[in-house]
Tab-separated table of C-alpha atoms in Angstrom:
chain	number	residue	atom	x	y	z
A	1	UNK	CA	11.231	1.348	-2.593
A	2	UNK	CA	9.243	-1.316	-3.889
A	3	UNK	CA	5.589	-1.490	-2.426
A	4	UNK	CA	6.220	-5.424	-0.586
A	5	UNK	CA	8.423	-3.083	1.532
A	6	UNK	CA	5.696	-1.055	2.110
A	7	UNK	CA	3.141	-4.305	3.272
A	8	UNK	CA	6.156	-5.501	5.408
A	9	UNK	CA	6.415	-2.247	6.938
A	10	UNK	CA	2.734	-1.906	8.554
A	11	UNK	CA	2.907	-5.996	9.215
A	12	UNK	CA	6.129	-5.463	11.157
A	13	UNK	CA	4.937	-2.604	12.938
A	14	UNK	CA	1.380	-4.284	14.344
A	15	UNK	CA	3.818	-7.351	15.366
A	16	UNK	CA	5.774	-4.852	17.637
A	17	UNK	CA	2.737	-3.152	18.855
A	18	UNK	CA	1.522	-6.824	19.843
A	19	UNK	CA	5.082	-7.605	21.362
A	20	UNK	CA	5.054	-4.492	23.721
A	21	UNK	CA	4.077	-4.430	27.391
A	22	UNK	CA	2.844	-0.782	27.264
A	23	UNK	CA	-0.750	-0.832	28.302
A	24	UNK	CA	-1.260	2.248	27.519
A	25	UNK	CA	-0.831	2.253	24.318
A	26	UNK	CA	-3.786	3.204	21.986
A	27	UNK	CA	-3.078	0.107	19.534
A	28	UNK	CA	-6.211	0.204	17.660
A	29	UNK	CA	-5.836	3.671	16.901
A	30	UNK	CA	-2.329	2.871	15.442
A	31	UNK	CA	-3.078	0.111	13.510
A	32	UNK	CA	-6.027	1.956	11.690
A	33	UNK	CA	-3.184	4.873	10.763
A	34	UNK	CA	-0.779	2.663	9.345
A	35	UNK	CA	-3.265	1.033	7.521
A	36	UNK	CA	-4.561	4.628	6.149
A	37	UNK	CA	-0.666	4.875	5.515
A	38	UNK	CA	-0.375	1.518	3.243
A	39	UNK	CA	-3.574	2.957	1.458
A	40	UNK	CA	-1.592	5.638	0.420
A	41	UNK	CA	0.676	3.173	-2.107
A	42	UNK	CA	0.045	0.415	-4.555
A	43	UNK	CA	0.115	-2.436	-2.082
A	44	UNK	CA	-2.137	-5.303	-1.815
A	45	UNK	CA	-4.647	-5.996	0.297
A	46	UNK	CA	-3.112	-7.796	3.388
A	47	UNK	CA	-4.899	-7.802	6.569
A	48	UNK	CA	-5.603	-11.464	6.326
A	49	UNK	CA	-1.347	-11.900	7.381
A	50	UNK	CA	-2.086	-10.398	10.672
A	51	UNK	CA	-5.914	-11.105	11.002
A	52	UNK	CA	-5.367	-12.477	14.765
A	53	UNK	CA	-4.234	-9.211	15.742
A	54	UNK	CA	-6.657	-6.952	14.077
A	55	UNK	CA	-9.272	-8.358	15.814
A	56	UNK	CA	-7.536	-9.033	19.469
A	57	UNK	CA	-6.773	-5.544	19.044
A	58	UNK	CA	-10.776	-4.767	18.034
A	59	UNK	CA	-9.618	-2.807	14.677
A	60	UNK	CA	-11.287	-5.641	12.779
A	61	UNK	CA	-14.673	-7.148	13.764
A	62	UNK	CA	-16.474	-10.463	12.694
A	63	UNK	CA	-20.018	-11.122	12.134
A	64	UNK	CA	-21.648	-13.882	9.962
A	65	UNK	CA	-22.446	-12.647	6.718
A	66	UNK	CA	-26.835	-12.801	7.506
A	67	UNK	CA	-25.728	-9.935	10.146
A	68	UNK	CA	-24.763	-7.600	7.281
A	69	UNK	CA	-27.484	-4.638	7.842
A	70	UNK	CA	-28.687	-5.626	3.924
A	71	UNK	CA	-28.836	-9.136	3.981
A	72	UNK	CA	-32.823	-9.422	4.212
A	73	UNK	CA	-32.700	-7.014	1.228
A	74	UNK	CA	-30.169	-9.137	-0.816
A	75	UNK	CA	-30.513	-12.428	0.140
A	76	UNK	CA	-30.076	-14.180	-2.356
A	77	UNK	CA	-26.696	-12.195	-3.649
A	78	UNK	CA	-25.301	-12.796	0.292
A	79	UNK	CA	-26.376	-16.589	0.107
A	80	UNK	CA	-24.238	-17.281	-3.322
A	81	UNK	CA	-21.270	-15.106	-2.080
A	82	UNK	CA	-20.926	-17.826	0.639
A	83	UNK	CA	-21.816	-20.644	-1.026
A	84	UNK	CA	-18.772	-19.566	-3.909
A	85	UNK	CA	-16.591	-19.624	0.026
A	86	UNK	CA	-14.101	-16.730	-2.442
A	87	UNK	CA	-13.028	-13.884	-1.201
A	88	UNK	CA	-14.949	-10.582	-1.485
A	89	UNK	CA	-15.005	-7.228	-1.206
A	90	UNK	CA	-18.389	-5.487	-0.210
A	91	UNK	CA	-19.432	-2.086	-1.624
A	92	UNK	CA	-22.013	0.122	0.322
A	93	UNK	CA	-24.442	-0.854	-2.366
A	94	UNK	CA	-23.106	-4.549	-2.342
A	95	UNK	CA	-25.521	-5.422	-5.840
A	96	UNK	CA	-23.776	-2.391	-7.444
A	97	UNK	CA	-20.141	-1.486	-9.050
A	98	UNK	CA	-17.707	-0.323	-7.455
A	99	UNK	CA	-16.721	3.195	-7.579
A	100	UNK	CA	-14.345	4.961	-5.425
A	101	UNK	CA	-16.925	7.960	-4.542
A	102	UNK	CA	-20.406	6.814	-5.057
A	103	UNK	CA	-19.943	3.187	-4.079
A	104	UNK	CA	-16.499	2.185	-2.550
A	105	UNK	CA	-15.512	-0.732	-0.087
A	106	UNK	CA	-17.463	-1.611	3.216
A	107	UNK	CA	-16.279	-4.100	4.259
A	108	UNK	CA	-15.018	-7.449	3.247
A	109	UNK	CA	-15.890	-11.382	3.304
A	110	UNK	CA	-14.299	-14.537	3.395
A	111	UNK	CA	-14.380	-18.239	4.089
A	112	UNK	CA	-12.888	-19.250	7.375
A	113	UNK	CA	-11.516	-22.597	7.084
A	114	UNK	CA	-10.791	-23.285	11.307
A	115	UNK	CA	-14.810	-22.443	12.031
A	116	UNK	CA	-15.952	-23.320	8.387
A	117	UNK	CA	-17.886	-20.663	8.345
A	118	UNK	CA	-18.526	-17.575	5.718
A	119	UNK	CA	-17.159	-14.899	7.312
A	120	UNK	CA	-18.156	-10.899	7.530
A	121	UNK	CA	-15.163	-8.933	8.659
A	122	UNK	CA	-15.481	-4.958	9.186
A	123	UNK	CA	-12.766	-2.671	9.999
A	124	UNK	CA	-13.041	-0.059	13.095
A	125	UNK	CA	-13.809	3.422	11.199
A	126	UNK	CA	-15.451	2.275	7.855
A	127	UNK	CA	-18.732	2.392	6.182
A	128	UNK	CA	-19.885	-1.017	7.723
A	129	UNK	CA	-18.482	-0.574	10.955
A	130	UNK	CA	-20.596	2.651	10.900
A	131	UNK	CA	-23.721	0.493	9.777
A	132	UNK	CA	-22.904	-1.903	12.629
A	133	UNK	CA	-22.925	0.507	15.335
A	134	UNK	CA	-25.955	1.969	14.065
A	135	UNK	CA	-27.703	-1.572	14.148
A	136	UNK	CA	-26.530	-1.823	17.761
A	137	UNK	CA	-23.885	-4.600	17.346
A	138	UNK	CA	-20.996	-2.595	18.295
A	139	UNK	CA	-21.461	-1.001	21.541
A	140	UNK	CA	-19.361	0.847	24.380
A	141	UNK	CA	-16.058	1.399	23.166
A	142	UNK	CA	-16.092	-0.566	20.169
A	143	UNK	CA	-18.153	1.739	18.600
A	144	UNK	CA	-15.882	4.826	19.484
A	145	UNK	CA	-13.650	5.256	16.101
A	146	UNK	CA	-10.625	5.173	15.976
A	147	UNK	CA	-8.173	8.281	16.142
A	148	UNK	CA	-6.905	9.477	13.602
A	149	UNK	CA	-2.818	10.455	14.464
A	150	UNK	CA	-0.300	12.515	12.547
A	151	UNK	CA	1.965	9.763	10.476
A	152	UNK	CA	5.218	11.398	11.832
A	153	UNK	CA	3.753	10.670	15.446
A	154	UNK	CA	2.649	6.900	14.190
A	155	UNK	CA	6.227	6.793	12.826
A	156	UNK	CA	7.654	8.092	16.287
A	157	UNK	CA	5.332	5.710	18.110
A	158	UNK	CA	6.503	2.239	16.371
A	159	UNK	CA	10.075	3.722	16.216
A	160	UNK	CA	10.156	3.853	19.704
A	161	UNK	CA	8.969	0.266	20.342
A	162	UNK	CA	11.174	-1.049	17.714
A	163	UNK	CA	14.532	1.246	19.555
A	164	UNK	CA	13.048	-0.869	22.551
A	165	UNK	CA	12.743	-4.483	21.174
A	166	UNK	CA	15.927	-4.122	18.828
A	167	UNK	CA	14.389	-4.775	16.229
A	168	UNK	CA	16.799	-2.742	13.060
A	169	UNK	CA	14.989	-4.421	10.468
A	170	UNK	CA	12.121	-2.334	11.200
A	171	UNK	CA	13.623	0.651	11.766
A	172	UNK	CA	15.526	0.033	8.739
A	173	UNK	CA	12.313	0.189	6.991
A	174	UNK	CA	10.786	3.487	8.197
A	175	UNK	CA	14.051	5.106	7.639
A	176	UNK	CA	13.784	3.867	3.890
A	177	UNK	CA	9.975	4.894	3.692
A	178	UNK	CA	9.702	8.199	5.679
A	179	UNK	CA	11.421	10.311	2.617
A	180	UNK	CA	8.738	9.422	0.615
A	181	UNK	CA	6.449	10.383	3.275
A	182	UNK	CA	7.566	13.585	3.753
A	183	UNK	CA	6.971	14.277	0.269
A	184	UNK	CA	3.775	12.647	-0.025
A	185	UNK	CA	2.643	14.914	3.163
A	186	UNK	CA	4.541	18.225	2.104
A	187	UNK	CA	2.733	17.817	-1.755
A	188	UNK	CA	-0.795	17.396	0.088
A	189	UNK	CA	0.121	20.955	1.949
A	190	UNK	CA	0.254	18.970	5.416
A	191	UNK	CA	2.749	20.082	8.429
A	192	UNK	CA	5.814	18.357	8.998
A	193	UNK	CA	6.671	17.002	12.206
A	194	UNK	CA	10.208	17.670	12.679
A	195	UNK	CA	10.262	17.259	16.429
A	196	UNK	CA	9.238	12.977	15.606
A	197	UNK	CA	11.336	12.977	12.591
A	198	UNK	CA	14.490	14.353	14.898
A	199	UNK	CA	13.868	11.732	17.433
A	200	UNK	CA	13.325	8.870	14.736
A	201	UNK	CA	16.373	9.508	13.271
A	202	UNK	CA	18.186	9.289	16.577
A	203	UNK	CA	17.172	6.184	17.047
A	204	UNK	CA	17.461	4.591	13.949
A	205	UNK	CA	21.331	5.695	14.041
A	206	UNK	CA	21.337	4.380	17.797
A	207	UNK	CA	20.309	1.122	16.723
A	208	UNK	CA	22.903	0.837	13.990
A	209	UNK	CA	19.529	-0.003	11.444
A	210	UNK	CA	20.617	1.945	8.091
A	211	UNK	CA	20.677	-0.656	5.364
A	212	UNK	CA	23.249	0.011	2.868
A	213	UNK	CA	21.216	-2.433	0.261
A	214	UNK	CA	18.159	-0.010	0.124
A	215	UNK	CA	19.817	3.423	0.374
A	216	UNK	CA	19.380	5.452	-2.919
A	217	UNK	CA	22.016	6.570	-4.760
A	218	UNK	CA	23.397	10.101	-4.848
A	219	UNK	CA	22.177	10.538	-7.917
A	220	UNK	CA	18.104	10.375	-6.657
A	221	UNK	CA	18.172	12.361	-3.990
A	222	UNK	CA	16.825	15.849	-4.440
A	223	UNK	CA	19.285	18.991	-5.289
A	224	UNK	CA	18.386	22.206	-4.116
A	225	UNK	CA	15.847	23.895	-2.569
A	226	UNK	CA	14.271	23.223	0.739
A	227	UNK	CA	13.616	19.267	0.298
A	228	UNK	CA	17.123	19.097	-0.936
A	229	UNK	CA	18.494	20.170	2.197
A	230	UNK	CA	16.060	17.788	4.340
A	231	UNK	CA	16.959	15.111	2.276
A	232	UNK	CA	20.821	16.069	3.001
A	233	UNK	CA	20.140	16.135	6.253
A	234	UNK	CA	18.263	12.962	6.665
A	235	UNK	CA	20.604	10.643	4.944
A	236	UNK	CA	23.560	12.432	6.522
A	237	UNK	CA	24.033	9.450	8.534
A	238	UNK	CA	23.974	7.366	5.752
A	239	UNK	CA	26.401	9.475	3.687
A	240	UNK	CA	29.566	6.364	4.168
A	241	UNK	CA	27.027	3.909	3.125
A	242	UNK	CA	25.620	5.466	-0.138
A	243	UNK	CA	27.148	4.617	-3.435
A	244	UNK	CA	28.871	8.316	-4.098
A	245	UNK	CA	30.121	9.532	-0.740
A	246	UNK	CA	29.190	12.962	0.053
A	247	UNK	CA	31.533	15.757	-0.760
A	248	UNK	CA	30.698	18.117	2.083
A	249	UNK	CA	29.843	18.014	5.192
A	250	UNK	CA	26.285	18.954	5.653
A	251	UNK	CA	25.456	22.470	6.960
A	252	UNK	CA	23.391	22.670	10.226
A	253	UNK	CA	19.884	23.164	8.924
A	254	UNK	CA	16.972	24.642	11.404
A	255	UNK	CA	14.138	22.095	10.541
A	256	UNK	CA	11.805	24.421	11.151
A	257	UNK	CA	12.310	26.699	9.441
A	258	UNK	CA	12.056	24.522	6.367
A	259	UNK	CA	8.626	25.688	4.422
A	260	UNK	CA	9.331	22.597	1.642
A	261	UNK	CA	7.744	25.592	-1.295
A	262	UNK	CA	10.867	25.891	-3.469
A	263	UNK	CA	10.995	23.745	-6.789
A	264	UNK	CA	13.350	21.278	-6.474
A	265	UNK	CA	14.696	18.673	-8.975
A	266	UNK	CA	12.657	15.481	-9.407
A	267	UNK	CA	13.859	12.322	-7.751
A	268	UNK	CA	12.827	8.398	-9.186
A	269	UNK	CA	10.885	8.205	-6.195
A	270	UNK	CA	8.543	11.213	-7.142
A	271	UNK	CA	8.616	9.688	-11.084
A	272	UNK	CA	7.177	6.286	-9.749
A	273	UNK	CA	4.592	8.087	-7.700
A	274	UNK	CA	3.255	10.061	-10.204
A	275	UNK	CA	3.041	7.004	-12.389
A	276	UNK	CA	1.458	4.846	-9.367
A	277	UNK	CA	-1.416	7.880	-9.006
A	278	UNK	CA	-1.848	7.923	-13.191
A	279	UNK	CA	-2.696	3.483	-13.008
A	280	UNK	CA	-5.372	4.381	-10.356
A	281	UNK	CA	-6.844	7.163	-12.042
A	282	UNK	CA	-6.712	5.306	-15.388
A	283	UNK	CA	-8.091	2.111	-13.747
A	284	UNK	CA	-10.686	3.602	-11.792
A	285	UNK	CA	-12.002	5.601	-15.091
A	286	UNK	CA	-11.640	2.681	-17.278
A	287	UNK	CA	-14.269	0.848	-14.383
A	288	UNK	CA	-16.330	3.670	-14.934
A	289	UNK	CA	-16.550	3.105	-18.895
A	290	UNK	CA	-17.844	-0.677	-18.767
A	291	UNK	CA	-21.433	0.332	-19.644
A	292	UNK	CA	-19.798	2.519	-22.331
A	293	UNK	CA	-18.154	5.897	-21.996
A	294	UNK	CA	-17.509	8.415	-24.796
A	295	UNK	CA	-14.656	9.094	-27.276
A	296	UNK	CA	-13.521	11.989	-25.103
A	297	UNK	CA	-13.581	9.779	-22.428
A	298	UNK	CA	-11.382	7.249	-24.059
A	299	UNK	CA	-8.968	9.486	-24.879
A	300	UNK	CA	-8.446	11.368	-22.021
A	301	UNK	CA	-7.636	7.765	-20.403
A	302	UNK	CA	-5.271	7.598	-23.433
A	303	UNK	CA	-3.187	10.670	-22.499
A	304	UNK	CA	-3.406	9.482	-18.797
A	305	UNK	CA	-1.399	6.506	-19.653
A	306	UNK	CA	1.053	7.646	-22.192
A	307	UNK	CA	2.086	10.295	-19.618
A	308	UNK	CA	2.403	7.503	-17.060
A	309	UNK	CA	5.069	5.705	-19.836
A	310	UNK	CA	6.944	9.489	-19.894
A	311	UNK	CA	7.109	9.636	-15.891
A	312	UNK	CA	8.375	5.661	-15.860
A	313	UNK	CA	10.570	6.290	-18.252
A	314	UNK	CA	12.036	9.535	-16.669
A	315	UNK	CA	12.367	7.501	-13.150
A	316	UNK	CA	14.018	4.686	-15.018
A	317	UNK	CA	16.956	7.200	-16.542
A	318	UNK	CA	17.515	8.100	-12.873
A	319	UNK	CA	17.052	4.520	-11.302
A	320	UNK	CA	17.214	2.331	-14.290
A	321	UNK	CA	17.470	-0.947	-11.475
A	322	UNK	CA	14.125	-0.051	-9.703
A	323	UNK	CA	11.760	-3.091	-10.077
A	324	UNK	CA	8.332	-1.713	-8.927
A	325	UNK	CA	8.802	1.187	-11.304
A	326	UNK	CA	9.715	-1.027	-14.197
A	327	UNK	CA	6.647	-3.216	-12.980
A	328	UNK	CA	4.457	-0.243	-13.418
A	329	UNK	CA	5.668	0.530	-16.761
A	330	UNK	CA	4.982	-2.716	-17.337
A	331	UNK	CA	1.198	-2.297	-16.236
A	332	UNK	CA	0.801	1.030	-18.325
A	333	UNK	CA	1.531	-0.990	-21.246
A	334	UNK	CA	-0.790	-3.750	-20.371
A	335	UNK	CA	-3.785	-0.854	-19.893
A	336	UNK	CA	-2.750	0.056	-23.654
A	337	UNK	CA	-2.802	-3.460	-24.645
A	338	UNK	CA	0.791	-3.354	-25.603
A	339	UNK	CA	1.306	-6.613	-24.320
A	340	UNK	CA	4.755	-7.449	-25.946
A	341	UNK	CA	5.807	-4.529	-24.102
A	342	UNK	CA	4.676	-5.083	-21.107
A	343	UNK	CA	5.643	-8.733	-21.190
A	344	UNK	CA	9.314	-7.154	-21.546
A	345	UNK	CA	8.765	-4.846	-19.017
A	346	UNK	CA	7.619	-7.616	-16.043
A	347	UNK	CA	10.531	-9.517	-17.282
A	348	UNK	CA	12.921	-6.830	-16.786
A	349	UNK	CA	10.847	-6.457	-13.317
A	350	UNK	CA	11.120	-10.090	-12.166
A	351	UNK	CA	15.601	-10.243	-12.934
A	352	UNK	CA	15.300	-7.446	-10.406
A	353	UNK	CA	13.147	-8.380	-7.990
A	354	UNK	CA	12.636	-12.591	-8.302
A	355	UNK	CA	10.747	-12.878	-4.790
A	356	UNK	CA	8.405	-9.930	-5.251
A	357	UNK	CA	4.944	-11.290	-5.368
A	358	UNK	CA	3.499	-8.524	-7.022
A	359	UNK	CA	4.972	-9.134	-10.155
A	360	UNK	CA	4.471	-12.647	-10.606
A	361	UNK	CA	0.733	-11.542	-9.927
A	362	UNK	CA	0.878	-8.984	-12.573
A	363	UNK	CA	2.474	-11.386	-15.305
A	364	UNK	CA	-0.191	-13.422	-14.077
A	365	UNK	CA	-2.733	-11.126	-15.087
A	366	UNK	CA	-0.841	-10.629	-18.544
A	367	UNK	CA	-0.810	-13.831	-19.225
A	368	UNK	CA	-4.822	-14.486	-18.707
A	369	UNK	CA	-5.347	-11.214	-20.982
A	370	UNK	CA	-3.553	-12.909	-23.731
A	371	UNK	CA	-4.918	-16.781	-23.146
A	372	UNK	CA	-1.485	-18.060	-22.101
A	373	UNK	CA	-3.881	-20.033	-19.314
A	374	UNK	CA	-0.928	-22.419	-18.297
A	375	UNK	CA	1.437	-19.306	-17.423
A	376	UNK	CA	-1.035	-17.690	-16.013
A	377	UNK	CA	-1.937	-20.217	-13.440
A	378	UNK	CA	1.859	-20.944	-12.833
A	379	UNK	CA	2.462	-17.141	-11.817
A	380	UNK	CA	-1.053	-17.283	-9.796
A	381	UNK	CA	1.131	-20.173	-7.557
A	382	UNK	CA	4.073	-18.533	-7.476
A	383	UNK	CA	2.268	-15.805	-5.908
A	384	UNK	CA	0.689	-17.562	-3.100
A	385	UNK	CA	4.219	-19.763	-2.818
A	386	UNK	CA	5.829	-15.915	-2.032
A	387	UNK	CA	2.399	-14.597	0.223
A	388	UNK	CA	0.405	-17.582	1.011
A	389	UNK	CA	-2.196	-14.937	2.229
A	390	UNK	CA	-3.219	-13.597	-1.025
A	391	UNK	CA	-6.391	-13.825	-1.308
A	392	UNK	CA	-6.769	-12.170	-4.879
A	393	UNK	CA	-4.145	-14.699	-6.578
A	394	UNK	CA	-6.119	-17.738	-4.571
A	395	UNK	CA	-9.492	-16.825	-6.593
A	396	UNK	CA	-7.653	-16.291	-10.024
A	397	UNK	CA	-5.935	-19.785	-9.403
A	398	UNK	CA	-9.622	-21.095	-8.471
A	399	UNK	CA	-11.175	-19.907	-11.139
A	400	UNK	CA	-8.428	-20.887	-13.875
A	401	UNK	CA	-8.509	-24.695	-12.480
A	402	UNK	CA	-12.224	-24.670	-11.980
């Protein structure tokens, strides 16, 4: 599934925790999970489409930007972030580089064009959160974090509310994603919760929300083994809609008894993963070799990414018409500066998937690396034409006309 799916996912589901009458329901503790969820994948950043919300629902805070707990000490860096009115990330050491252990996001900043005002925003359970209840400007229970929840029980959660509100689409979505999830969970050694998985897929089937159009083939779904037969299980209900109709029915299968330890055969879907976690591991090393890194170094980041191009093009025998994996390939090449390859590859990307933002942005980023400035800025708008709220593609487009 392509990773917009994924954004439209956790934006769906805070709309449905906003449309529900429950008053008990812990919605800041929700929103914070399926926001730890979307961090999971290669999405972008995309509070800002919801922003009213997070903070109604006090999972995102504001502040002006002289309230940050370093300003005194930075001054001067705080006072030209604002004037520049561009989005920005802000790392515990805000002077520094980032780096995902030593110095990795805060919080965040932008310019808010209804107060006109440069704005600090902090989400409940992070670093600056953290620093703002220390300084005493969170209090009571604003400066309780959030919870953190099991993902099936999240899942079971917004199911539920979207059963109640009718709203298929969005079950249509989890019922796509949760596969995936299961994987993700069962490769990180966590429990399965069969009992919320059970009663998701009840109601997903209840509310007649299984979308032939994203339903994988046969062919991906696993063979054998214990994920095999949860994956036979799961898409049972599907079986009429899929593209090769099942040739038996299913056997009964006692969910828990399912361990999810046997080897089973590799799907697309675990292909494109693997590649996803190779471009952050690549990316996040190749940060960490600005000031210089060694040959070792370099070519350890090599073998990183050619594996990457093996695991794409495995994924792409199975689902040759899968545009975020052929967008990823795409991005491998561009870290090996193949850049006629990856040019093909975003190409390929963009006949699939036309309206997906994120590959307009990376062509966009292709095309700066290689001075094709007109291209470049022409992707950048096509971007924000597809997700107005982007606020990466708004500085590139800034900076490019500036």
């Amino acid at each position: 599934m392509s990773m917009h799916e994924v954004e439209s996912l956790v934006e769906l589901s805070v709309y449905t925790l906003d449309n529900s009458n429950d008053e008990q329901l812990d919605r800041r503790s929700l929103i914070y999970n399926l926001y730890k969820l979307q961090q999971q994948f290669d999405t972008g950043f995309t509070h800002f489409r919801v922003m009213e919300l997070l903070i109604k629902y006090h999972y995102v805070y504001t502040f002006p930007i002289t309230a940050h707990p370093e300003y005194t000490t930075y001054k001067d860096w705080f006072d030209n972030l604002a004037a520049s009115k561009k989005f920005s990330f802000i790392f515990r050491q805000p002077t520094e580089a980032y780096d995902p252990e030593s110095n990795p996001a805060a919080g965040y900043a932008n310019f808010d064009h209804n107060t006109q005002t440069y704005t600090l925003y902090c989400d409940a359970g992070s670093l600056l959160w953290a620093a703002m209840v220390e300084k005493g400007l969170l209090t009571g229970n604003d400066a309780i974090a959030p919870e953190t929840i099991n993902v099936f029980s999240v899942a079971h959660e917004i199911a539920e509310l979207a059963g109640e509100q009718k709203n298929a689409t969005l079950l249509g979505i989890w019922y796509q994603l949760l596969p995936y999830i299961v994987m993700m969970e069962e490769q990180e050694g966590n429990p399965i919760n069969y009992k919320a998985l059970e009663a998701i897929l009840d109601i997903v089937v209840a509310n007649e929300a299984i979308d032939a159009a994203t339903l994988p083939s046969t062919d991906d779904i696993p063979v054998g083994g214990e994920l095999g037969k949860f994956c036979q299980w799961w898409y049972a209900p599907a079986a009429d809609k899929m593209k090769q109709a099942a040739e038996e029915t299913p056997e009964e299968i006692d969910l828990e008894s399912i361990p999810f330890t046997e080897q089973v055969e590799k799907s697309a879907a675990w292909y494109e993963q693997q590649v996803v976690q190779l471009l952050h591991t690549a990316n996040d090393a190749i940060a960490n070799l600005e000031n210089g890194g060694s040959e070792e170094a370099n070519q350890q980041i090599y073998q990183q990414l050619l594996l990457a191009l093996q695991y794409a093009d495995k994924g792409l025998e199975l689902s040759p018409n899968e545009p975020n994996l052929m967008m990823n390939k795409g991005s491998v090449h561009m870290l090996l500066s193949q850049f006629d390859k990856a040019l093909a590859a975003y190409n390929v990307a963009l006949e699939l998937a036309p309206d997906n933002p994120n590959v307009h942005l990376n062509r966009a980023i292709l095309f700066y690396q290689i001075d094709w400035t007109d291209k470049a800025i022409s992707s950048f708008e096509k971007v924000l034409e597809l997700d107005p709220g982007n606020e990466f593609a708004a500085q590139w487009l800034s900076t490019l006309r500036g």
